Coordinates of C-alpha atoms in Angstrom, one line a residue:
Chain A
M1 CA 130.9 93.8 96.3
N2 CA 128.1 91.1 95.8
N3 CA 127.3 89.9 92.4
A4 CA 124.4 87.7 93.3
P5 CA 121.2 88.7 91.4
I6 CA 118.3 90.9 92.5
G7 CA 114.9 88.9 92.6
V8 CA 112.1 90.9 90.9
F9 CA 108.6 89.6 90.7
D10 CA 105.2 90.6 89.5
S11 CA 101.8 89.1 88.6
G12 CA 102.8 89.1 84.8
V13 CA 104.7 91.4 82.4
G14 CA 103.9 94.8 84.1
G15 CA 106.8 94.5 86.5
L16 CA 109.1 94.6 83.6
T17 CA 108.8 98.4 83.8
V18 CA 110.5 98.2 87.3
A19 CA 113.1 95.7 86.0
G20 CA 113.8 98.0 83.0
E21 CA 114.4 100.9 85.5
I22 CA 116.8 98.8 87.6
M23 CA 118.7 97.8 84.4
R24 CA 119.0 101.4 83.4
Q25 CA 119.9 102.9 86.9
L26 CA 121.9 100.0 88.1
P27 CA 123.6 98.4 85.1
D28 CA 126.0 96.3 87.0
E29 CA 123.2 94.4 88.7
S30 CA 121.9 91.0 87.5
I31 CA 118.2 90.2 87.7
V32 CA 116.2 87.1 88.2
Y33 CA 112.6 88.0 87.1
F34 CA 109.5 86.1 87.9
G35 CA 106.0 86.9 86.2
D36 CA 103.1 84.8 87.6
T37 CA 101.3 84.7 84.2
A38 CA 99.4 81.4 85.2
R39 CA 97.5 83.4 87.9
V40 CA 97.6 87.0 86.6
P41 CA 96.0 89.4 87.5
Y42 CA 96.4 90.0 91.2
G43 CA 94.5 93.2 91.4
S44 CA 91.1 91.7 92.0
K45 CA 92.1 88.9 94.4
S46 CA 92.2 88.7 98.2
K47 CA 95.0 89.6 100.6
D48 CA 95.6 86.0 101.8
T49 CA 95.6 84.5 98.3
I50 CA 98.2 87.2 97.2
I51 CA 100.3 86.4 100.3
T52 CA 100.2 82.7 99.4
F53 CA 101.2 83.3 95.8
S54 CA 104.0 85.8 96.9
R55 CA 105.4 83.3 99.5
Q56 CA 105.7 80.6 96.7
I57 CA 107.5 83.1 94.4
V58 CA 109.9 84.1 97.2
R59 CA 110.7 80.4 97.8
F60 CA 111.5 80.1 94.1
L61 CA 113.7 83.3 94.0
K62 CA 115.6 82.0 97.0
T63 CA 116.5 78.9 95.1
K64 CA 118.3 81.4 92.6
E65 CA 120.3 82.8 95.6
V66 CA 119.0 86.4 95.2
K67 CA 120.6 88.9 97.6
A68 CA 117.5 91.2 97.6
I69 CA 114.0 91.1 96.6
V70 CA 111.8 93.8 94.7
I71 CA 108.1 93.3 94.7
A72 CA 107.4 95.0 91.4
C73 CA 103.6 94.6 91.6
N74 CA 101.6 97.2 93.6
T75 CA 98.9 94.8 94.8
A76 CA 101.6 92.4 96.1
S77 CA 103.5 95.3 97.6
A78 CA 100.2 96.4 99.3
Y79 CA 99.2 93.0 100.5
A80 CA 102.3 90.9 101.0
L81 CA 105.4 93.2 101.6
E82 CA 105.1 93.3 105.4
T83 CA 104.7 89.5 105.8
I84 CA 107.5 88.6 103.3
A85 CA 109.9 91.1 104.8
K86 CA 109.5 89.3 108.2
E87 CA 110.0 85.9 106.8
V88 CA 113.2 86.3 104.7
D89 CA 116.7 87.4 105.8
I90 CA 117.5 89.6 102.8
P91 CA 116.2 93.1 102.0
V92 CA 112.8 93.2 100.5
I93 CA 111.4 96.4 98.9
G94 CA 108.1 97.1 97.2
V95 CA 106.9 99.8 94.9
I96 CA 104.5 101.7 97.1
E97 CA 106.8 103.3 99.6
P98 CA 109.2 104.8 97.0
G99 CA 106.2 106.1 95.0
A100 CA 104.7 107.5 98.1
V101 CA 107.8 109.3 99.2
T102 CA 108.2 111.0 95.9
A103 CA 104.5 112.0 95.8
G104 CA 104.9 113.4 99.3
E105 CA 107.9 115.6 98.2
A106 CA 106.3 116.5 94.8
T107 CA 103.0 117.9 96.2
A108 CA 102.7 121.7 96.9
N109 CA 99.1 121.7 98.2
G110 CA 99.2 118.6 100.1
R111 CA 96.5 116.9 98.0
I112 CA 97.5 113.7 96.3
G113 CA 95.5 111.4 94.1
V114 CA 96.2 107.6 93.8
I115 CA 94.8 105.3 91.0
A116 CA 95.5 101.6 91.2
T117 CA 93.8 98.2 91.1
E118 CA 90.9 97.3 93.4
G119 CA 93.2 95.3 95.6
T120 CA 95.8 98.1 96.0
I121 CA 93.1 100.7 96.8
S122 CA 91.1 98.7 99.1
S123 CA 94.3 97.8 101.1
G124 CA 94.6 101.5 101.9
T125 CA 98.4 101.2 101.7
Y126 CA 99.3 104.3 99.8
E127 CA 97.1 106.3 102.2
T128 CA 98.9 104.6 105.2
V129 CA 102.4 105.3 104.0
L130 CA 101.6 108.8 102.8
K131 CA 100.1 109.8 106.1
R132 CA 103.1 108.3 107.9
I133 CA 105.4 110.5 105.8
N134 CA 103.2 113.6 106.6
P135 CA 100.1 113.3 108.5
S136 CA 98.6 116.5 107.1
L137 CA 98.6 115.1 103.4
Q138 CA 95.1 114.5 102.0
V139 CA 94.9 111.3 99.8
F140 CA 92.1 110.7 97.3
S141 CA 92.0 107.2 95.8
K142 CA 90.3 105.5 92.8
A143 CA 90.3 101.9 91.5
C144 CA 90.6 101.7 87.8
P145 CA 89.9 98.0 86.9
L146 CA 89.6 98.5 83.1
F147 CA 93.0 100.2 82.6
V148 CA 94.9 96.9 82.7
P149 CA 92.7 95.2 80.1
L150 CA 92.7 98.2 77.9
V151 CA 96.6 98.4 78.0
E152 CA 96.8 94.7 77.3
E153 CA 94.5 95.1 74.3
G154 CA 97.0 97.7 73.0
L155 CA 94.5 100.8 73.2
L156 CA 97.1 103.0 74.6
Y157 CA 96.0 106.2 72.9
D158 CA 92.4 105.2 71.8
P159 CA 89.2 107.3 72.3
V160 CA 87.8 104.6 74.4
T161 CA 90.6 104.6 76.8
L162 CA 90.4 108.4 77.0
E163 CA 86.6 108.1 77.7
I164 CA 87.2 105.6 80.5
A165 CA 90.1 107.6 81.9
D166 CA 87.8 110.6 82.0
R167 CA 85.2 108.8 84.0
Y168 CA 87.7 107.3 86.5
L169 CA 89.5 110.6 87.1
Y170 CA 86.5 113.0 87.1
D171 CA 85.9 112.8 90.7
L172 CA 89.7 112.9 91.7
M173 CA 90.1 116.0 89.7
S174 CA 87.3 117.8 91.5
Y175 CA 89.3 117.3 94.7
D176 CA 92.0 119.8 93.5
I177 CA 94.9 117.3 93.7
D178 CA 98.3 118.5 92.4
T179 CA 100.0 115.2 92.2
L180 CA 98.7 111.8 91.0
V181 CA 100.4 108.4 91.7
L182 CA 100.2 105.8 88.9
G183 CA 99.9 103.0 91.3
C184 CA 99.8 100.0 88.9
T185 CA 102.7 98.9 86.7
H186 CA 100.6 99.1 83.6
Y187 CA 99.4 102.7 84.0
P188 CA 102.6 104.4 83.0
L189 CA 102.0 102.9 79.5
I190 CA 98.8 105.1 79.1
R191 CA 100.5 108.1 80.8
R192 CA 99.8 110.3 77.7
T193 CA 96.1 109.5 77.8
I194 CA 96.0 110.2 81.4
R195 CA 98.0 113.5 80.9
K196 CA 95.1 114.6 78.4
V197 CA 92.5 114.2 81.1
V198 CA 94.3 115.7 84.0
G199 CA 96.1 118.5 82.1
D200 CA 99.6 119.9 82.5
G201 CA 99.2 121.2 86.1
I202 CA 99.5 117.8 87.7
T203 CA 102.7 115.8 88.7
L204 CA 102.4 112.2 87.5
V205 CA 104.4 109.9 89.8
N206 CA 105.8 106.6 88.3
P207 CA 106.8 104.3 91.2
A208 CA 109.0 102.2 88.8
Y209 CA 111.5 105.0 88.6
E210 CA 111.5 105.7 92.3
T211 CA 111.8 101.9 93.2
A212 CA 115.0 101.5 91.3
K213 CA 116.5 104.5 93.2
A214 CA 115.2 103.1 96.6
L215 CA 116.9 99.8 95.6
E216 CA 120.2 101.4 95.0
K217 CA 120.1 103.0 98.5
V218 CA 119.3 99.7 100.1
L219 CA 122.2 97.9 98.4
E220 CA 124.5 100.7 99.3
R221 CA 123.5 100.6 102.9
G222 CA 123.9 96.8 103.0
N223 CA 127.2 97.1 101.2
I224 CA 126.0 94.5 98.6
L225 CA 126.2 96.6 95.3
A226 CA 127.4 94.7 92.3
D227 CA 130.4 95.6 90.2
G228 CA 129.2 93.5 87.2
K229 CA 132.5 91.7 87.0
G230 CA 133.1 87.9 86.8
S231 CA 135.8 86.0 88.7
L232 CA 138.4 86.7 86.0
G233 CA 137.5 90.5 85.9
N234 CA 135.5 90.0 82.8
R235 CA 132.0 91.8 82.5
E236 CA 129.3 89.5 83.8
V237 CA 125.8 90.8 84.1
T238 CA 123.0 88.4 83.3
H239 CA 119.2 88.7 83.4
R240 CA 117.0 85.6 83.7
F241 CA 113.3 85.6 83.2
Y242 CA 110.8 82.9 84.6
V243 CA 107.1 82.7 84.2
S244 CA 104.4 80.3 85.4
D245 CA 102.7 80.1 81.9
S246 CA 103.2 81.0 78.3
A247 CA 106.9 81.7 78.2
E248 CA 106.8 82.5 74.5
R249 CA 104.2 85.1 74.8
F250 CA 105.9 86.7 77.6
G251 CA 109.1 86.9 75.6
K252 CA 107.4 88.8 72.9
L253 CA 105.8 91.3 75.3
A254 CA 109.1 91.7 77.2
R255 CA 110.9 92.7 74.0
T256 CA 108.2 95.4 73.6
I257 CA 108.3 96.8 77.2
L258 CA 112.1 96.6 77.6
S259 CA 112.9 97.7 74.1
R260 CA 115.4 95.1 74.0
G261 CA 115.7 91.4 73.3
I262 CA 115.9 89.1 76.3
E263 CA 118.0 85.9 76.4
S264 CA 115.5 83.4 77.3
V265 CA 112.3 82.7 79.3
E266 CA 111.8 79.6 81.3
C267 CA 108.4 78.1 82.7
V268 CA 108.3 77.1 86.3
N269 CA 105.6 75.1 88.1
I270 CA 105.1 77.7 90.8
E271 CA 102.5 76.0 92.8
Q272 CA 104.9 73.3 94.0
Y273 CA 107.0 76.0 96.0
T274 CA 104.9 75.4 99.0
N275 CA 106.2 75.3 102.5
N276 CA 109.4 73.3 102.9
I277 CA 108.9 70.4 100.5
N278 CA 111.6 69.3 98.0
Y279 CA 111.2 70.9 94.7
D280 CA 111.5 68.6 91.8
T281 CA 113.0 70.0 88.6
E282 CA 110.3 69.6 86.2
G283 CA 109.0 72.8 84.4
C284 CA 105.5 74.1 84.4
S285 CA 102.7 72.5 82.6
D286 CA 103.3 74.9 79.6
E287 CA 106.4 73.1 78.7
K288 CA 105.1 69.4 78.7
Chain B
M1 CA 67.4 57.2 90.4
N2 CA 70.6 58.8 91.5
N3 CA 70.5 61.7 93.8
A4 CA 74.4 62.3 93.8
P5 CA 75.1 65.9 92.7
I6 CA 76.2 67.3 89.4
G7 CA 79.7 68.9 89.6
V8 CA 79.8 72.1 87.7
F9 CA 83.0 74.2 87.4
D10 CA 84.2 77.4 85.8
S11 CA 87.1 80.0 86.1
G12 CA 84.8 82.2 88.2
V13 CA 81.2 83.4 88.5
G14 CA 80.5 83.1 84.8
G15 CA 79.5 79.4 84.9
L16 CA 76.6 80.3 87.2
T17 CA 74.7 81.1 84.1
V18 CA 75.0 77.3 83.2
A19 CA 74.3 76.2 86.8
G20 CA 71.2 78.5 86.8
E21 CA 69.9 76.9 83.5
I22 CA 70.5 73.4 85.1
M23 CA 68.5 74.5 88.2
R24 CA 65.7 75.8 85.9
Q25 CA 65.6 72.8 83.5
L26 CA 66.4 70.0 86.0
P27 CA 65.0 71.1 89.3
D28 CA 65.5 67.7 91.0
E29 CA 69.3 67.7 90.6
S30 CA 71.7 68.8 93.2
I31 CA 74.8 70.8 92.1
V32 CA 78.2 71.2 93.5
Y33 CA 79.7 74.3 91.9
F34 CA 83.4 75.3 91.9
G35 CA 84.7 78.7 90.7
D36 CA 88.4 79.1 90.4
T37 CA 88.5 82.8 91.6
A38 CA 92.1 82.6 92.7
R39 CA 93.3 82.0 89.1
V40 CA 90.5 83.7 87.0
P41 CA 90.6 84.4 84.0
Y42 CA 91.2 81.4 82.0
G43 CA 90.7 82.9 78.6
S44 CA 94.3 84.2 78.1
K45 CA 96.2 81.2 79.5
S46 CA 97.8 78.2 77.9
K47 CA 96.3 74.9 77.1
D48 CA 98.5 72.9 79.5
T49 CA 97.9 75.3 82.4
I50 CA 94.2 75.0 81.8
I51 CA 94.5 71.2 81.8
T52 CA 96.4 71.4 85.0
F53 CA 93.8 73.5 86.7
S54 CA 90.9 71.5 85.4
R55 CA 92.5 68.3 86.7
Q56 CA 92.8 69.8 90.2
I57 CA 89.2 70.8 90.2
V58 CA 87.9 67.6 89.0
R59 CA 89.8 65.8 91.8
F60 CA 88.1 68.1 94.2
L61 CA 84.7 67.5 92.6
K62 CA 85.2 63.8 92.9
T63 CA 85.7 64.1 96.8
K64 CA 82.1 65.4 96.7
E65 CA 81.0 62.2 94.9
V66 CA 79.5 63.9 91.9
K67 CA 77.7 61.6 89.2
A68 CA 78.6 63.8 86.3
I69 CA 80.7 66.9 85.5
V70 CA 79.8 69.9 83.5
I71 CA 82.7 72.1 82.4
A72 CA 80.8 75.5 82.4
C73 CA 83.8 77.4 81.0
N74 CA 84.2 77.7 77.3
T75 CA 88.0 77.9 77.6
A76 CA 88.2 74.9 79.8
S77 CA 85.9 73.0 77.5
A78 CA 88.0 73.8 74.5
Y79 CA 91.3 72.9 76.2
A80 CA 90.6 70.2 78.7
L81 CA 87.3 68.4 78.0
E82 CA 88.9 65.8 75.9
T83 CA 91.7 64.9 78.5
I84 CA 89.3 65.0 81.4
A85 CA 86.7 62.8 79.8
K86 CA 89.4 60.1 79.3
E87 CA 90.7 60.4 83.0
V88 CA 87.4 60.0 84.9
D89 CA 84.8 57.3 84.9
I90 CA 81.6 59.4 85.1
P91 CA 80.1 61.5 82.2
V92 CA 81.7 64.9 81.4
I93 CA 80.2 67.5 79.2
G94 CA 81.4 70.9 78.1
V95 CA 79.5 73.9 76.8
I96 CA 81.0 73.9 73.2
E97 CA 79.5 70.9 71.7
P98 CA 75.9 71.8 72.8
G99 CA 76.2 75.4 71.5
A100 CA 77.7 74.2 68.3
V101 CA 74.9 71.7 67.7
T102 CA 72.3 74.4 68.1
A103 CA 74.2 76.9 65.9
G104 CA 74.4 74.3 63.2
E105 CA 70.6 73.6 63.3
A106 CA 69.9 77.4 63.5
T107 CA 71.8 78.5 60.5
A108 CA 70.0 78.9 57.1
N109 CA 72.9 80.1 55.0
G110 CA 75.6 78.0 56.7
R111 CA 77.6 81.0 57.9
I112 CA 78.2 81.1 61.6
G113 CA 80.0 83.6 63.7
V114 CA 81.6 82.7 67.0
I115 CA 82.9 85.1 69.6
A116 CA 84.9 84.0 72.6
T117 CA 88.0 84.5 74.7
E118 CA 91.6 84.3 73.1
G119 CA 92.0 80.7 74.4
T120 CA 88.7 79.4 73.0
I121 CA 89.3 81.1 69.6
S122 CA 92.8 80.0 69.1
S123 CA 91.9 76.4 70.2
G124 CA 89.7 76.3 67.0
T125 CA 87.3 73.9 68.9
Y126 CA 84.1 75.5 67.8
E127 CA 85.2 75.4 64.4
T128 CA 86.2 71.7 64.7
V129 CA 82.9 70.7 66.2
L130 CA 80.9 72.6 63.7
K131 CA 82.7 71.1 60.7
R132 CA 82.2 67.7 62.2
I133 CA 78.5 68.4 62.4
N134 CA 78.4 69.6 58.9
P135 CA 81.5 69.9 56.8
S136 CA 79.9 72.5 54.5
L137 CA 79.5 75.1 57.3
Q138 CA 81.6 78.2 57.2
V139 CA 82.8 79.5 60.5
F140 CA 84.1 83.1 61.2
S141 CA 85.7 83.6 64.7
K142 CA 86.8 86.6 66.8
A143 CA 88.3 86.9 70.2
C144 CA 86.9 89.7 72.3
P145 CA 89.2 90.0 75.3
L146 CA 87.6 93.3 76.6
F147 CA 84.1 92.0 77.0
V148 CA 84.7 90.0 80.3
P149 CA 86.3 93.1 82.1
L150 CA 83.6 95.4 80.7
V151 CA 80.8 93.0 82.1
E152 CA 82.7 92.7 85.4
E153 CA 82.8 96.6 85.6
G154 CA 79.0 96.5 85.2
L155 CA 79.0 98.4 81.8
L156 CA 76.4 96.1 80.3
Y157 CA 74.5 98.8 78.2
D158 CA 77.2 101.4 78.2
P159 CA 78.1 103.5 75.1
V160 CA 81.8 102.3 75.7
T161 CA 80.8 98.6 75.4
L162 CA 78.7 99.3 72.4
E163 CA 81.7 101.0 70.8
I164 CA 84.0 98.1 71.6
A165 CA 81.3 95.6 70.4
D166 CA 81.1 97.6 67.2
R167 CA 84.7 97.2 66.5
Y168 CA 85.0 93.5 67.5
L169 CA 81.9 92.6 65.5
Y170 CA 82.4 94.8 62.4
D171 CA 84.5 92.2 60.5
L172 CA 82.2 89.3 61.4
M173 CA 79.2 91.1 60.1
S174 CA 80.9 91.7 56.7
Y175 CA 80.9 87.9 56.3
D176 CA 77.1 87.7 56.0
I177 CA 76.7 85.3 59.0
D178 CA 73.2 84.6 60.1
T179 CA 74.0 82.9 63.4
L180 CA 76.3 84.1 66.3
V181 CA 77.5 81.8 69.1
L182 CA 78.1 83.7 72.4
G183 CA 81.1 81.5 73.3
C184 CA 82.0 82.7 76.7
T185 CA 79.7 82.6 79.8
H186 CA 79.9 86.3 80.4
Y187 CA 78.7 87.3 76.9
P188 CA 74.9 86.6 77.3
L189 CA 74.9 89.3 80.0
I190 CA 75.7 91.9 77.2
R191 CA 73.3 90.1 74.8
R192 CA 71.2 93.5 74.3
T193 CA 74.3 95.4 73.5
I194 CA 75.5 92.8 71.0
R195 CA 72.0 92.7 69.5
K196 CA 72.2 96.5 68.9
V197 CA 75.2 95.9 66.9
V198 CA 74.3 92.8 64.9
G199 CA 70.6 93.8 64.2
D200 CA 67.5 91.5 64.4
G201 CA 68.4 89.3 61.5
I202 CA 70.9 87.2 63.4
T203 CA 70.2 84.3 65.8
L204 CA 72.3 84.6 69.0
V205 CA 73.1 81.2 70.5
N206 CA 73.7 80.9 74.3
P207 CA 75.4 77.6 75.1
A208 CA 74.3 77.7 78.8
Y209 CA 70.7 76.9 77.7
E210 CA 71.7 74.1 75.3
T211 CA 74.3 72.6 77.8
A212 CA 71.5 72.0 80.5
K213 CA 69.5 70.2 77.6
A214 CA 72.5 68.2 76.7
L215 CA 73.0 67.3 80.4
E216 CA 69.4 66.0 80.7
K217 CA 70.0 63.7 77.8
V218 CA 73.3 62.3 79.3
L219 CA 71.6 61.7 82.6
E220 CA 68.6 60.0 80.9
R221 CA 70.8 57.7 78.8
G222 CA 72.9 56.7 81.9
N223 CA 69.7 56.3 83.9
I224 CA 71.0 58.5 86.6
L225 CA 68.4 61.3 86.7
A226 CA 67.6 62.4 90.3
D227 CA 64.1 62.6 91.7
G228 CA 65.1 65.1 94.2
K229 CA 63.9 63.0 97.2
G230 CA 65.6 62.1 100.4
S231 CA 65.5 58.6 102.1
L232 CA 62.3 59.4 103.8
G233 CA 60.5 60.5 100.6
N234 CA 61.1 64.2 101.7
R235 CA 62.1 66.8 99.0
E236 CA 66.0 67.1 99.2
V237 CA 67.8 69.2 96.6
T238 CA 70.9 71.1 97.7
H239 CA 73.2 73.4 95.9
R240 CA 76.8 73.9 97.4
F241 CA 79.2 76.5 96.2
Y242 CA 83.0 76.4 96.4
V243 CA 85.6 78.9 95.3
S244 CA 89.4 79.3 95.5
D245 CA 89.4 82.9 96.7
S246 CA 87.0 85.7 97.9
A247 CA 84.0 83.5 99.1
E248 CA 82.0 86.7 100.1
R249 CA 82.5 88.6 96.9
F250 CA 81.4 85.4 95.0
G251 CA 78.2 85.1 97.2
K252 CA 77.2 88.7 96.3
L253 CA 77.7 88.1 92.5
A254 CA 76.0 84.8 92.6
R255 CA 72.9 86.4 94.0
T256 CA 72.8 88.8 91.1
I257 CA 73.5 86.2 88.4
L258 CA 71.1 83.5 89.7
S259 CA 68.4 86.1 91.0
R260 CA 68.2 84.1 94.2
G261 CA 70.1 83.7 97.4
I262 CA 72.7 81.0 97.8
E263 CA 73.0 79.0 101.0
S264 CA 76.8 79.4 101.6
V265 CA 80.1 79.6 99.8
E266 CA 83.2 77.7 101.0
C267 CA 86.8 78.5 100.2
V268 CA 89.0 75.6 98.9
N269 CA 92.7 75.3 98.7
I270 CA 92.6 74.1 95.1
E271 CA 96.3 73.8 94.4
Q272 CA 96.6 70.8 96.8
Y273 CA 94.4 68.7 94.7
T274 CA 97.4 67.5 92.7
N275 CA 98.0 63.9 91.8
N276 CA 96.9 61.4 94.3
I277 CA 98.2 63.0 97.5
N278 CA 96.1 63.0 100.6
Y279 CA 94.1 66.1 100.7
D280 CA 94.1 67.8 104.2
T281 CA 91.0 69.6 105.2
E282 CA 92.2 73.1 105.6
G283 CA 90.4 75.7 103.6
C284 CA 91.9 78.2 101.2
S285 CA 94.1 81.0 102.2
D286 CA 91.2 83.3 102.0
E287 CA 89.8 81.8 105.2
K288 CA 92.8 82.1 107.5

């Protein structure tokens, strides 16, 4: 048994869909969540910048003594997972591999579509992982940069979102795919609109669900599953939330996405978690 | 005469519309431009985070020995201008005051609309400045968070952009405004679409144009206008461009916005420009 928390991070609130799945599937695990709201979004930024940001966040999470790290952001999983996994001595999992494995199992005709941010698509990571699972799979990818702002504007079922989805998915549909990976944490929130465009014949894969399942396997294998009990045998599972900007706004969004209140959100000056300097304890600029 | 460069900064490429106006109106001035592409956008982030980012950028610009600073981003002008102006010993101007002055002069019925990012609108800065110019002015504001992503997706004249503009501007139009401030550097790029929605009877104010005029006055007053000549009397005007991420991508966009090639774009590790530490000379992570 190991009741140390799981570190989960994302560019902002989107990764809460993954944190929520972990809470649901692994209710004895405590979570330390970090959302990089000062530098969101990651989807349009370069690989090296995403690695720099991810390293700072991992340094921060390590100060919270996490026993494993989940990169709950597709772009950071695509660009930084390999590097981070080499640099730390605890298990690190991303959202891409679990999503890809499920898509590989779900497809009947071997033709899989992937929609995601520009960063995730141009990294080619979904394609690489899918081909490793089964070299005969055919992968068709499409970046959908407007989906995140449309979701954040609350236009989940709006005709405008339907029109944009129609344009983004038009080409993909012509390739006769039977499985579509929702390769960005925001996309499951417009699943119904996407379903309208693609019809009922296509399997939609939500990596958040699969990632929580993959995490369970990793914890089992390492023999570090939690039992959710404190030293006196009392129930003790706590979730802590940290952001780099606008803690209050995050708290409100978190309540919506998780469908439950969250204890508190704390603001962190993430830029100072660089190399091996001593971290002072001041919060982020949002708190001053 | 003072041939030191003007420092111009923005959250990304948008401020190039301001830099372009300075080049056009003040062709003897050299420019050092910084676009914070690693942390773009600013419009949805908190005041204190924008101040932190702006301070780092100002420290960077000071190492280039600029003689004046133009905050070419509306959100940073709204949140950080006052603080920055107190902290440096050179003139600092933003885009809000010049735009507001022009709107105040242009209106006949005293009813002015302002569209901008969430940050700029919630700061209330346009309203404060307009009321200071003329307390009887009535100001009606609307945040338009989807305009920037729509512009960046290239949908300048698209029916979807028209539909979104129609929704954002519907309420504003009902207030009988006769002047509308385009309070975000990206918005002039969809001026034609906005014009379709508001009709011909409304004056559209582009703060980029007014800011270059205001800069000229400040340089004249301080007796620090440039003559564009080198020490041998030769013509010497140079524009240098720096970003915090994706220099190549910025270079391509810059050519489109400025309608001219730019010499080079250099990547800078902007997070290290904190307090009074010694800056090392390594570039940003994008270059490694």
